[in-house]
Tab-separated table of C-alpha atoms and ligand atoms in Angstrom:
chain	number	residue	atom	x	y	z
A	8	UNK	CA	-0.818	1.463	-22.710
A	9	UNK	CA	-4.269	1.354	-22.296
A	10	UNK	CA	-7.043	0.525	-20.121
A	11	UNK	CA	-8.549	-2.986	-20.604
A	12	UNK	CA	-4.908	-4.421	-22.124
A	13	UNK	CA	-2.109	-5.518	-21.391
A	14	UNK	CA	1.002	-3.771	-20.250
A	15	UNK	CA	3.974	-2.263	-22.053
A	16	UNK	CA	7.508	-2.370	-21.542
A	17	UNK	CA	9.198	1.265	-22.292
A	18	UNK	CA	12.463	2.961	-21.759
A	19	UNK	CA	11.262	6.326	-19.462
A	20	UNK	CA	13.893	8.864	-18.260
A	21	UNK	CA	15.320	8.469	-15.120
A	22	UNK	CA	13.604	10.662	-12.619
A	23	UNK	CA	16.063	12.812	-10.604
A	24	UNK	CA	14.860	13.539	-6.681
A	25	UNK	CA	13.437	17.305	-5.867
A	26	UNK	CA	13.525	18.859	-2.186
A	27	UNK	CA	12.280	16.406	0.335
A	28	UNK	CA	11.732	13.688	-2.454
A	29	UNK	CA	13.919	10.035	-2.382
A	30	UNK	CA	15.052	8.430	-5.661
A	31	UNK	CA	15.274	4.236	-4.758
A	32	UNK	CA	16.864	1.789	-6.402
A	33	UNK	CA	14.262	-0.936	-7.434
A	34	UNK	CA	15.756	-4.387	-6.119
A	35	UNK	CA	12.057	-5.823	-6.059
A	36	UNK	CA	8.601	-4.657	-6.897
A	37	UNK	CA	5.805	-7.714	-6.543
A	38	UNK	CA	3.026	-8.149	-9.181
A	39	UNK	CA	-0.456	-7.840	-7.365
A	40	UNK	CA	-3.433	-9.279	-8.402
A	41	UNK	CA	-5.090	-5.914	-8.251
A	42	UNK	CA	-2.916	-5.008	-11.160
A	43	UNK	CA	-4.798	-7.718	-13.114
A	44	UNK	CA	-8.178	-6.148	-12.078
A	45	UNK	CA	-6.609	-2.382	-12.963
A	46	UNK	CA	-5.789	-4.047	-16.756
A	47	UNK	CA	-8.484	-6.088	-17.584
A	48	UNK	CA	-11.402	-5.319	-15.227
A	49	UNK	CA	-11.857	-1.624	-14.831
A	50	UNK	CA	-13.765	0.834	-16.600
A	51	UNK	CA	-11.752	3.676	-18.230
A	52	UNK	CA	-12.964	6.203	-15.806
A	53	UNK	CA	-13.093	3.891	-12.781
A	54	UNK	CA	-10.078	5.269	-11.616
A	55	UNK	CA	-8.989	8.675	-11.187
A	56	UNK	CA	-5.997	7.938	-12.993
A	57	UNK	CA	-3.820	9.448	-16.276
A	58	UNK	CA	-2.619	6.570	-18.510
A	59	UNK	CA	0.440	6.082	-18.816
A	60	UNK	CA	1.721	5.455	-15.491
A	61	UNK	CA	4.709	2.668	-14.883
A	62	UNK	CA	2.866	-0.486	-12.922
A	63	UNK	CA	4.243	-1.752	-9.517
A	64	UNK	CA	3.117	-0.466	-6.001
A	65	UNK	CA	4.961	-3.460	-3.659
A	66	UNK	CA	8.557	-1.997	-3.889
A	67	UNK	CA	11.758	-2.075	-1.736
A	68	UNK	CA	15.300	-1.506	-2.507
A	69	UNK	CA	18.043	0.851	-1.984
A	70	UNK	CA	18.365	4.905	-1.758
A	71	UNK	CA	20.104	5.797	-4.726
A	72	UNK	CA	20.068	10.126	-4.366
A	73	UNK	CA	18.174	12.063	-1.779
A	74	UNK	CA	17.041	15.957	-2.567
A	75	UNK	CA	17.565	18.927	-0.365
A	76	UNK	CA	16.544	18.795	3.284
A	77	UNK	CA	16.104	14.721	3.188
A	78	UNK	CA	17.641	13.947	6.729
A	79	UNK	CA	16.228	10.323	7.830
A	80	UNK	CA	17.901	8.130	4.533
A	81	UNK	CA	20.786	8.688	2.800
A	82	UNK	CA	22.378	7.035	-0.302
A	83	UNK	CA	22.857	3.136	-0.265
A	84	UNK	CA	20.119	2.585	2.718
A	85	UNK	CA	18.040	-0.899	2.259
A	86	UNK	CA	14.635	0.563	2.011
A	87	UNK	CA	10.672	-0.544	1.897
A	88	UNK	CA	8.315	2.062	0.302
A	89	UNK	CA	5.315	2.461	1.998
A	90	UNK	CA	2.863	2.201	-0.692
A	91	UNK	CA	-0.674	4.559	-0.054
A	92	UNK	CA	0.643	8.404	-0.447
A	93	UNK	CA	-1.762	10.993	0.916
A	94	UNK	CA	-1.313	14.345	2.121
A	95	UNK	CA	0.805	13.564	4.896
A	96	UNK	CA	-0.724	16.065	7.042
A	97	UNK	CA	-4.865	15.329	7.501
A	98	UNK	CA	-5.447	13.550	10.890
A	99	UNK	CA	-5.542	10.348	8.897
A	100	UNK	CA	-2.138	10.578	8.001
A	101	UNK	CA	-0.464	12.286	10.747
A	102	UNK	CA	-1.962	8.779	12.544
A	103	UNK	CA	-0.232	6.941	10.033
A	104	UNK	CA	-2.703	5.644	7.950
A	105	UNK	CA	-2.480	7.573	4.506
A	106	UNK	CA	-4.429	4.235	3.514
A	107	UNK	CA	-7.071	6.230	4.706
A	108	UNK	CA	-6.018	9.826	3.539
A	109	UNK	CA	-9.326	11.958	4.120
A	110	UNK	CA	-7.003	14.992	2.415
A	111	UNK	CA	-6.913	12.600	-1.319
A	112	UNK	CA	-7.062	16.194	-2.872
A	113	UNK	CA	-3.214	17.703	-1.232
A	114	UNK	CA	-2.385	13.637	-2.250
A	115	UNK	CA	0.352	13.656	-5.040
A	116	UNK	CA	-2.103	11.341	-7.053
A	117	UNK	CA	-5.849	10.607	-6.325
A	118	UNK	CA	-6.217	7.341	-3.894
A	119	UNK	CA	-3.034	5.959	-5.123
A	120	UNK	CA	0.432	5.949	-5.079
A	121	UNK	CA	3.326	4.430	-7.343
A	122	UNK	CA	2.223	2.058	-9.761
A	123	UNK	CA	-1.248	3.546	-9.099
A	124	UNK	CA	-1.646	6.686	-10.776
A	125	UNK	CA	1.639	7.363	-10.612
A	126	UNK	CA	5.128	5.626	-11.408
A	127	UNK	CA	5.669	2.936	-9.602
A	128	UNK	CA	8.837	0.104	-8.923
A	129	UNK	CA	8.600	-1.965	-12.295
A	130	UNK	CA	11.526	-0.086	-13.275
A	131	UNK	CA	15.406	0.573	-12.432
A	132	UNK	CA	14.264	3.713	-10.450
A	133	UNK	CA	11.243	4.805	-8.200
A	134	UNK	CA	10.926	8.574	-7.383
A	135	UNK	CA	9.127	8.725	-3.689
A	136	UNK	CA	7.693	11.565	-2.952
A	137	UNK	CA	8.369	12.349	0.499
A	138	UNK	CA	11.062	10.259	2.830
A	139	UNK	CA	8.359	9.264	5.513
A	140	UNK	CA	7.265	7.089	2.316
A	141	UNK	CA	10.494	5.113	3.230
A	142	UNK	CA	11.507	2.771	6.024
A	143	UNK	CA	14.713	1.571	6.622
A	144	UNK	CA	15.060	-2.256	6.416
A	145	UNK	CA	16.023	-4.290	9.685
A	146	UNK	CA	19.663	-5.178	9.098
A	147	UNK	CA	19.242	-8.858	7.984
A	148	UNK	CA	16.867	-8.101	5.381
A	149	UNK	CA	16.889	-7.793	1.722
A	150	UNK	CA	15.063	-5.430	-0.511
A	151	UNK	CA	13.871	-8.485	-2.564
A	152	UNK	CA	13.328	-9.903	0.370
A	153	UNK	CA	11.052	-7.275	1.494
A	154	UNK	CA	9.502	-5.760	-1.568
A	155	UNK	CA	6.075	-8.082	-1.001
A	156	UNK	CA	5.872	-7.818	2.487
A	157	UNK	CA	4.885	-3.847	1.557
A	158	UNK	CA	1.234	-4.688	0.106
A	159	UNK	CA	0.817	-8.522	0.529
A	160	UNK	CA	1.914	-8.922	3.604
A	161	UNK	CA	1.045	-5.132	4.871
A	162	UNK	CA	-2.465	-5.887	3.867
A	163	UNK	CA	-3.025	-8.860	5.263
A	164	UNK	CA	-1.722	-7.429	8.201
A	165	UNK	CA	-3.722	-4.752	8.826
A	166	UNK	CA	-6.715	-6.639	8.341
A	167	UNK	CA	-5.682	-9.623	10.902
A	168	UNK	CA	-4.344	-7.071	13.548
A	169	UNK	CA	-7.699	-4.996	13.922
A	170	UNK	CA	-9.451	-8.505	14.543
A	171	UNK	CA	-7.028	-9.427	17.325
A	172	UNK	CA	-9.550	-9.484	20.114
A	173	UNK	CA	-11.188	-12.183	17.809
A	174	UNK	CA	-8.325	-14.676	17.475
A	175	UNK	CA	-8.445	-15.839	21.204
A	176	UNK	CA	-6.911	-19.472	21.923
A	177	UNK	CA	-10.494	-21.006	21.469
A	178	UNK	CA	-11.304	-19.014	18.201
A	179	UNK	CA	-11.205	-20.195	14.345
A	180	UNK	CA	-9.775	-18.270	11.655
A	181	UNK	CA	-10.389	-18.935	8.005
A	182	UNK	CA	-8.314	-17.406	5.280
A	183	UNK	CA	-10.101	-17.799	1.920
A	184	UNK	CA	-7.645	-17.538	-1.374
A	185	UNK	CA	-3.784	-18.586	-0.784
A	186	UNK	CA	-2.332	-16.723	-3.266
A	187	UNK	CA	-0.019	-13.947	-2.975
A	188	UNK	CA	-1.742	-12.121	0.362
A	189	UNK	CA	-3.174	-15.208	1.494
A	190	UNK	CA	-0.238	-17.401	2.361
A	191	UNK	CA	0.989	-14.950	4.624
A	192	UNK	CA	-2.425	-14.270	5.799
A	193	UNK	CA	-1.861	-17.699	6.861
A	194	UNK	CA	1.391	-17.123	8.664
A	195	UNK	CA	0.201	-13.555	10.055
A	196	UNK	CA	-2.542	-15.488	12.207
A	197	UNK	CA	0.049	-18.250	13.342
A	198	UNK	CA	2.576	-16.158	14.160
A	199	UNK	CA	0.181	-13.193	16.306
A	200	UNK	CA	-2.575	-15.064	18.044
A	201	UNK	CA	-3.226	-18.913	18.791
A	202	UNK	CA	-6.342	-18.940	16.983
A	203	UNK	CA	-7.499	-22.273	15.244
A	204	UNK	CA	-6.821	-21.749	11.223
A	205	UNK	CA	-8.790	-23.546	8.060
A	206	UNK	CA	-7.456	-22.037	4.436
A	207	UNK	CA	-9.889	-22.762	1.755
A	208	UNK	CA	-8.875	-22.185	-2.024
A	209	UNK	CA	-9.880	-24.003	-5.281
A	210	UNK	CA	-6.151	-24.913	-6.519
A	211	UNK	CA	-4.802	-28.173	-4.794
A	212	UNK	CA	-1.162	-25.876	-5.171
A	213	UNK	CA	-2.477	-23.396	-2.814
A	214	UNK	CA	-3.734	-25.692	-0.141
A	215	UNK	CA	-0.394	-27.773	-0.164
A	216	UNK	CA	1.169	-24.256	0.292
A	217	UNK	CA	-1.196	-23.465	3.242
A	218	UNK	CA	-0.400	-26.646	4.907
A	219	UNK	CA	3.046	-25.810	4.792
A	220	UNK	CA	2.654	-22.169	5.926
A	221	UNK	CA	0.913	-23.432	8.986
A	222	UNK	CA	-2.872	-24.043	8.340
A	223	UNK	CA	-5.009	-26.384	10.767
A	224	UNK	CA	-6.873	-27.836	7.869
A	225	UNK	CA	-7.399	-26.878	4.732
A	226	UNK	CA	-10.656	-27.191	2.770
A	227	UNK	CA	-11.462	-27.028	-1.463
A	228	UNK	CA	-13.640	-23.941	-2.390
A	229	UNK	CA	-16.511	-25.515	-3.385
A	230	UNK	CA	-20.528	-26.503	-2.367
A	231	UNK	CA	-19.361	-27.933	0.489
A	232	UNK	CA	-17.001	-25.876	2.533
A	233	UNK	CA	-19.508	-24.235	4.707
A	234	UNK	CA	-20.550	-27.737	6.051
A	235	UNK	CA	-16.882	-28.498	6.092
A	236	UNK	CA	-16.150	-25.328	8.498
A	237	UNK	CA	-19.128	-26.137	10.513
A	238	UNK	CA	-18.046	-29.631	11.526
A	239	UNK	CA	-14.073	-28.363	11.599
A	240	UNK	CA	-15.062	-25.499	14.197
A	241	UNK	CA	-17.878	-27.931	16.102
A	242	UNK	CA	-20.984	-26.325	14.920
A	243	UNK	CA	-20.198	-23.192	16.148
A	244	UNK	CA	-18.595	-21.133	12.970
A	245	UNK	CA	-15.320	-19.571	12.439
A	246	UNK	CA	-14.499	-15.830	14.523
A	247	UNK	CA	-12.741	-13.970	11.680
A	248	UNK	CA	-12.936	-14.736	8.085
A	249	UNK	CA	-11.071	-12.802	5.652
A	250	UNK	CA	-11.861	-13.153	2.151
A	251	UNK	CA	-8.948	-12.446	-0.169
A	252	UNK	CA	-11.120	-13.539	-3.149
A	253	UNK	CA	-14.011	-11.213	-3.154
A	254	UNK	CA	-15.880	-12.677	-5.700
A	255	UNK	CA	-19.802	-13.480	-4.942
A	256	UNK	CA	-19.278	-17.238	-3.809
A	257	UNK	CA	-16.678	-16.787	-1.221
A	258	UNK	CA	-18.342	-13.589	0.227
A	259	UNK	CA	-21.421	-16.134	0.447
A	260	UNK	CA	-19.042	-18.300	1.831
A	261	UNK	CA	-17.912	-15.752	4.370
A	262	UNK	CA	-21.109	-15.061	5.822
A	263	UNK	CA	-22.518	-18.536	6.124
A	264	UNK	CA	-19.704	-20.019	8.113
A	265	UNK	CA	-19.445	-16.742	10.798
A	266	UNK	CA	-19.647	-17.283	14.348
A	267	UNK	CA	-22.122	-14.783	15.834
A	268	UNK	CA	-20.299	-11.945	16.889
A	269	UNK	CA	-17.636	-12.565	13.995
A	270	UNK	CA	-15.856	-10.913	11.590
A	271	UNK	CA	-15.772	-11.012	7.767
A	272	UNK	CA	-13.527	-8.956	6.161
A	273	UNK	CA	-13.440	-8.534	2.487
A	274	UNK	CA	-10.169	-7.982	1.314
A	275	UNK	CA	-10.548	-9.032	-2.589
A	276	UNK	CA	-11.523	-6.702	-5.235
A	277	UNK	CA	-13.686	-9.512	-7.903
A	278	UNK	CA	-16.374	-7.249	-7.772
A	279	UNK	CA	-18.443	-9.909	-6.011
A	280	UNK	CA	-21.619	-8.837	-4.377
A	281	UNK	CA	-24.752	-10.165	-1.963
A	282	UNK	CA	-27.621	-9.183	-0.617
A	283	UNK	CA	-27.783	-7.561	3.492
A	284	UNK	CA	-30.805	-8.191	5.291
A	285	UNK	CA	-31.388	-8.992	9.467
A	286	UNK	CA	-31.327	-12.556	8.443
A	287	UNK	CA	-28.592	-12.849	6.084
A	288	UNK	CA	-25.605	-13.578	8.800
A	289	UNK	CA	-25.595	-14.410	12.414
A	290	UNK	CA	-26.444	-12.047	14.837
A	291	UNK	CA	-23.764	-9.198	15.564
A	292	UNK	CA	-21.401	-10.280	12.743
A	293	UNK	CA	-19.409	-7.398	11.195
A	294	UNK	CA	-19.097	-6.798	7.823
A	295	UNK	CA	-15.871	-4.881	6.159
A	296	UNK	CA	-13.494	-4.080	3.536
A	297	UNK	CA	-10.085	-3.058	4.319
A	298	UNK	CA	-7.885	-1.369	2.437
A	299	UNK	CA	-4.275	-1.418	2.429
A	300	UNK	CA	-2.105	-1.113	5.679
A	301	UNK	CA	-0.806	1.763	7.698
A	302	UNK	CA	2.961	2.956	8.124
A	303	UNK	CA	3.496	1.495	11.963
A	304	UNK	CA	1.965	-1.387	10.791
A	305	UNK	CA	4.972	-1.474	8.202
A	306	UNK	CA	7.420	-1.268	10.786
A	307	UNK	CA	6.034	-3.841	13.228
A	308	UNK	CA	5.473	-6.590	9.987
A	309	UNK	CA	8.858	-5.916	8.763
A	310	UNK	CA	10.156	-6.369	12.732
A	311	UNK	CA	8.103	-9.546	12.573
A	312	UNK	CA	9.725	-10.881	9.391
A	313	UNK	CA	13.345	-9.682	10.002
A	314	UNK	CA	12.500	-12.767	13.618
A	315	UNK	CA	11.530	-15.283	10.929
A	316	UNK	CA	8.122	-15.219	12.076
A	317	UNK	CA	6.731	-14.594	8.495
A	318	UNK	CA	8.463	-14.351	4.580
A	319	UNK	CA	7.090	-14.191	1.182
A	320	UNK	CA	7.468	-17.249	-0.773
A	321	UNK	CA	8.206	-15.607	-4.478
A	322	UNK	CA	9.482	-16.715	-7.475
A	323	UNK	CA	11.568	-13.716	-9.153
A	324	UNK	CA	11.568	-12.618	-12.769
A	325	UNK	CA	13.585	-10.361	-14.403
A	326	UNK	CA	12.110	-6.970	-15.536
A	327	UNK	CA	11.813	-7.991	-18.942
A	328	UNK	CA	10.052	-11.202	-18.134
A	329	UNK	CA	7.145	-8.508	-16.198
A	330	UNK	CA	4.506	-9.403	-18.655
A	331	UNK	CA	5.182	-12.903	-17.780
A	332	UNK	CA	4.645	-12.863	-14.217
A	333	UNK	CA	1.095	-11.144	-14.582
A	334	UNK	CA	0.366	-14.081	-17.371
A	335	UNK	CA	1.425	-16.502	-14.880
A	336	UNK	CA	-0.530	-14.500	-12.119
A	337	UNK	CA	-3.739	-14.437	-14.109
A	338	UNK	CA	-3.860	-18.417	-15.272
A	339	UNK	CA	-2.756	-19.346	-11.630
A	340	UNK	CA	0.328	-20.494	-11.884
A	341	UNK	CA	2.062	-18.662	-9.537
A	342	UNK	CA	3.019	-20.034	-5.561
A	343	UNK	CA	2.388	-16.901	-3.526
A	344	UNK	CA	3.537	-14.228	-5.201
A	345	UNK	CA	5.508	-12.792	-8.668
A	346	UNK	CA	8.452	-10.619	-7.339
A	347	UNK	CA	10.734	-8.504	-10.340
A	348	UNK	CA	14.021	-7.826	-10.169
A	349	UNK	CA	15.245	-5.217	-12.130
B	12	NAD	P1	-3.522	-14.110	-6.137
B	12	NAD	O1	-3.950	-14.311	-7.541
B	12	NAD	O2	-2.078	-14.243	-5.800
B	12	NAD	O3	-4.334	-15.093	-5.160
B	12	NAD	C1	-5.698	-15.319	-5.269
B	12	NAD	C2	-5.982	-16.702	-4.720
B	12	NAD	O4	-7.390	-16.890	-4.638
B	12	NAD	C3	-5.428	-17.836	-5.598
B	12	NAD	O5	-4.741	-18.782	-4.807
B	12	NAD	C4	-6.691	-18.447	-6.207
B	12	NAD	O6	-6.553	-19.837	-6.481
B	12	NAD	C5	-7.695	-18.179	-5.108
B	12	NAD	N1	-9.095	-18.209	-5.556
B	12	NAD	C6	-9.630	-17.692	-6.698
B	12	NAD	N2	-10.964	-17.922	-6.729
B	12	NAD	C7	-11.269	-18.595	-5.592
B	12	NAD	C8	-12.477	-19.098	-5.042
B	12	NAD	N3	-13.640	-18.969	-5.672
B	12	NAD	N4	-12.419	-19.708	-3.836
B	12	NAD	C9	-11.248	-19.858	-3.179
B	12	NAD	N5	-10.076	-19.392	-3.651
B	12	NAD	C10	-10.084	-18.774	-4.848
B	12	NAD	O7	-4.050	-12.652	-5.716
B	12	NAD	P2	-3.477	-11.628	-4.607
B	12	NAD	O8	-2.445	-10.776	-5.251
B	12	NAD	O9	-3.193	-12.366	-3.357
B	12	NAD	O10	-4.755	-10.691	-4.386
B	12	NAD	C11	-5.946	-11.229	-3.836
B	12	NAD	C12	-7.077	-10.213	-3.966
B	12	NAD	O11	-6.835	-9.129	-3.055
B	12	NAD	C13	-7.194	-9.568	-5.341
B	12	NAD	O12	-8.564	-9.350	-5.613
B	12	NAD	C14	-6.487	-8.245	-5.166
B	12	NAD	O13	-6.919	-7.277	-6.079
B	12	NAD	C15	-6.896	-7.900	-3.756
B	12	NAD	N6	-6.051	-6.952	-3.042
B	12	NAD	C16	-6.690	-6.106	-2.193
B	12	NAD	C17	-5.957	-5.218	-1.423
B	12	NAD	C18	-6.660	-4.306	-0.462
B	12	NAD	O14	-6.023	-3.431	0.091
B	12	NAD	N7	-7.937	-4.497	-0.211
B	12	NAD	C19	-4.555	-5.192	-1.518
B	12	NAD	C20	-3.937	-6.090	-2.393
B	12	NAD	C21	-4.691	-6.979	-3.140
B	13	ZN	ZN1	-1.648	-4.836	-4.375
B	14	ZN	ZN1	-3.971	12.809	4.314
């Protein structure tokens, strides 16, 4: 394995659990676009990161040996992993987000986390770390079930919860890119606020699929859709606009069709770019990336899907169909998101 290629599969020893570590069952681990950008867009040295490391950082399934003094799990639990390991003990993390570990140097792995840096769920077995990396799964739910909701659902999450006070009844939302994070972008704003919502993507697929998952309207990506969200929100602009693209056109896009006082968060990782000046967006609009979700944020979205209020639509592959899924992933051919089952 190598940077700028394609993935392997390998046979690796099964990893046995040391004190305070959890050793989980894999019964799903989702293939994230991001993975795409780690293989074929990065720069070797981008990344902190030793190659080889086993791909997969969306993972539930079940608690298959605990080491000594694990007290919260035991063997045969239904469990998510919470994906972003940091320190577990900088103010960042004792808050919950290890997202945001400010400590990435007492991390086990550089800003990362299985299948990011280290080995992660595209395998029979996932060594965690530490148990707070696990929650237990409401009792209706499924690991494969669950195994997206830990990065494209968490992530969406995060970034529609801080922008809340945004999605009032009278507000617009527009979710730009339906794909694996984006259709349950789509739900996430439905389900938590009665905001307006307009999807916008450039596969006719994914705006059948945001129709169904509850968008308002749906518009193509294209020359157009800024005029198109102007006349859909009445000349006024759209509150919160969350770009799970990234790429220089729909950051463009972003930014033209905000409200003042909105929000444009950049979620995507294409490496798009534009310039920031007074003038370039409406007065008091806000400008950010996020970056992953926190662990009560975990708990609340799997609460929320456990109610029906939100689910994953996946298509599942078996492990040794992985390489297939990202092929799919990559030419677009996959209806929100890739999920393997060992
Ligand atoms: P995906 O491939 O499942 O979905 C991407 C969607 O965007 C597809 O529906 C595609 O048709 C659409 N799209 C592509 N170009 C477009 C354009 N110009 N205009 C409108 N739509 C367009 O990908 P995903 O797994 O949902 O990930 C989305 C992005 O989010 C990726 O860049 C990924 O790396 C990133 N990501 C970021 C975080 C984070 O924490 N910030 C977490 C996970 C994923
Ligand atoms: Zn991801
Ligand atoms: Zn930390």
């Amino acid at each position: 394995m190598d940077w700028k290629s394609e993935p392997e599969l390998v046979e690796v020893p099964d990893p046995t659990p040391g004190p305070g570590q959890v050793l989980v069952k894999i019964g799903g681990a989702g293939a994230c676009h991001s993975d795409l950008h780690l293989m074929h867009d990065f720069e070797p040295g981008m990344m902190p990161w030793q190659l080889p490391f086993t791909l997969g950082h969306e993972n539930a399934g079940w608690v298959a040996a605990v080491g000594a003094g694990v007290g919260t799990v035991t063997e045969g639990d239904a469990v998510a992993v919470y994906g972003p390991w940091g320190c577990g003990t900088c103010e960042r993390c004792m808050g919950g987000a290890e997202n945001y570990c400010e400590n990435p140097a007492g991390a086990p792995v550089l800003s990362g986390g299985a299948g990011l840096g280290m080995d992660g769920g595209m395998a029979e077995y996932l060594l965690v770390p530490a148990e707070r990396l696990v929650v237990k799964l409401p009792e209706s739910m499924t690991p494969v079930t669950a195994a997206a909701l830990t990065d494209a659902g968490l992530t969406p999450y995060h970034a529609i919860r801080r922008s809340w006070p945004k999605l009032t009844p009278t507000s617009t939302a527009v979710v730009i890119g339906v794909g694996g994070l984006g259709h349950v972008a789509v739900q996430l704003v439905k389900a938590t606020t009665a905001a307006r919502l307009i999807a916008v993507d450039n596969r006719s697929e994914a705006l059948e699929l945001a129709r169904e998952m509850g968008a308002d309207h749906v518009v193509r990506s294209d020359e157009q859709a800024v005029e198109a969200i102007w006349e859909l929100t009445g000349g006024r602009g759209a509150d919160v606009l969350l770009d799970f693209v990234g790429a220089d056109a729909t950051i463009e896009l972003a930014r033209a069709a905000a409200r003042p006082l909105g929000d444009v968060t950049i979620v995507g990782i294409a490496g798009g770019s534009v310039p920031l000046s007074f003038f370039s967006q409406p007065y008091e609009v806000s400008i950010q990336t996020t970056y992953w979700g926190t662990r009560p944020e975990l708990v609340e979205l799997l609460d929320l899907a456990a109610r029906g209020l939100v689910h994953v639509e996946s298509t599942t592959y078996p492990l040794d169909d992985a390489l297939q899924a990202y092929r799919d992933l990559r030419a677009g051919r996959v209806r929100g998101r890739a999920v393997i089952v060992p």
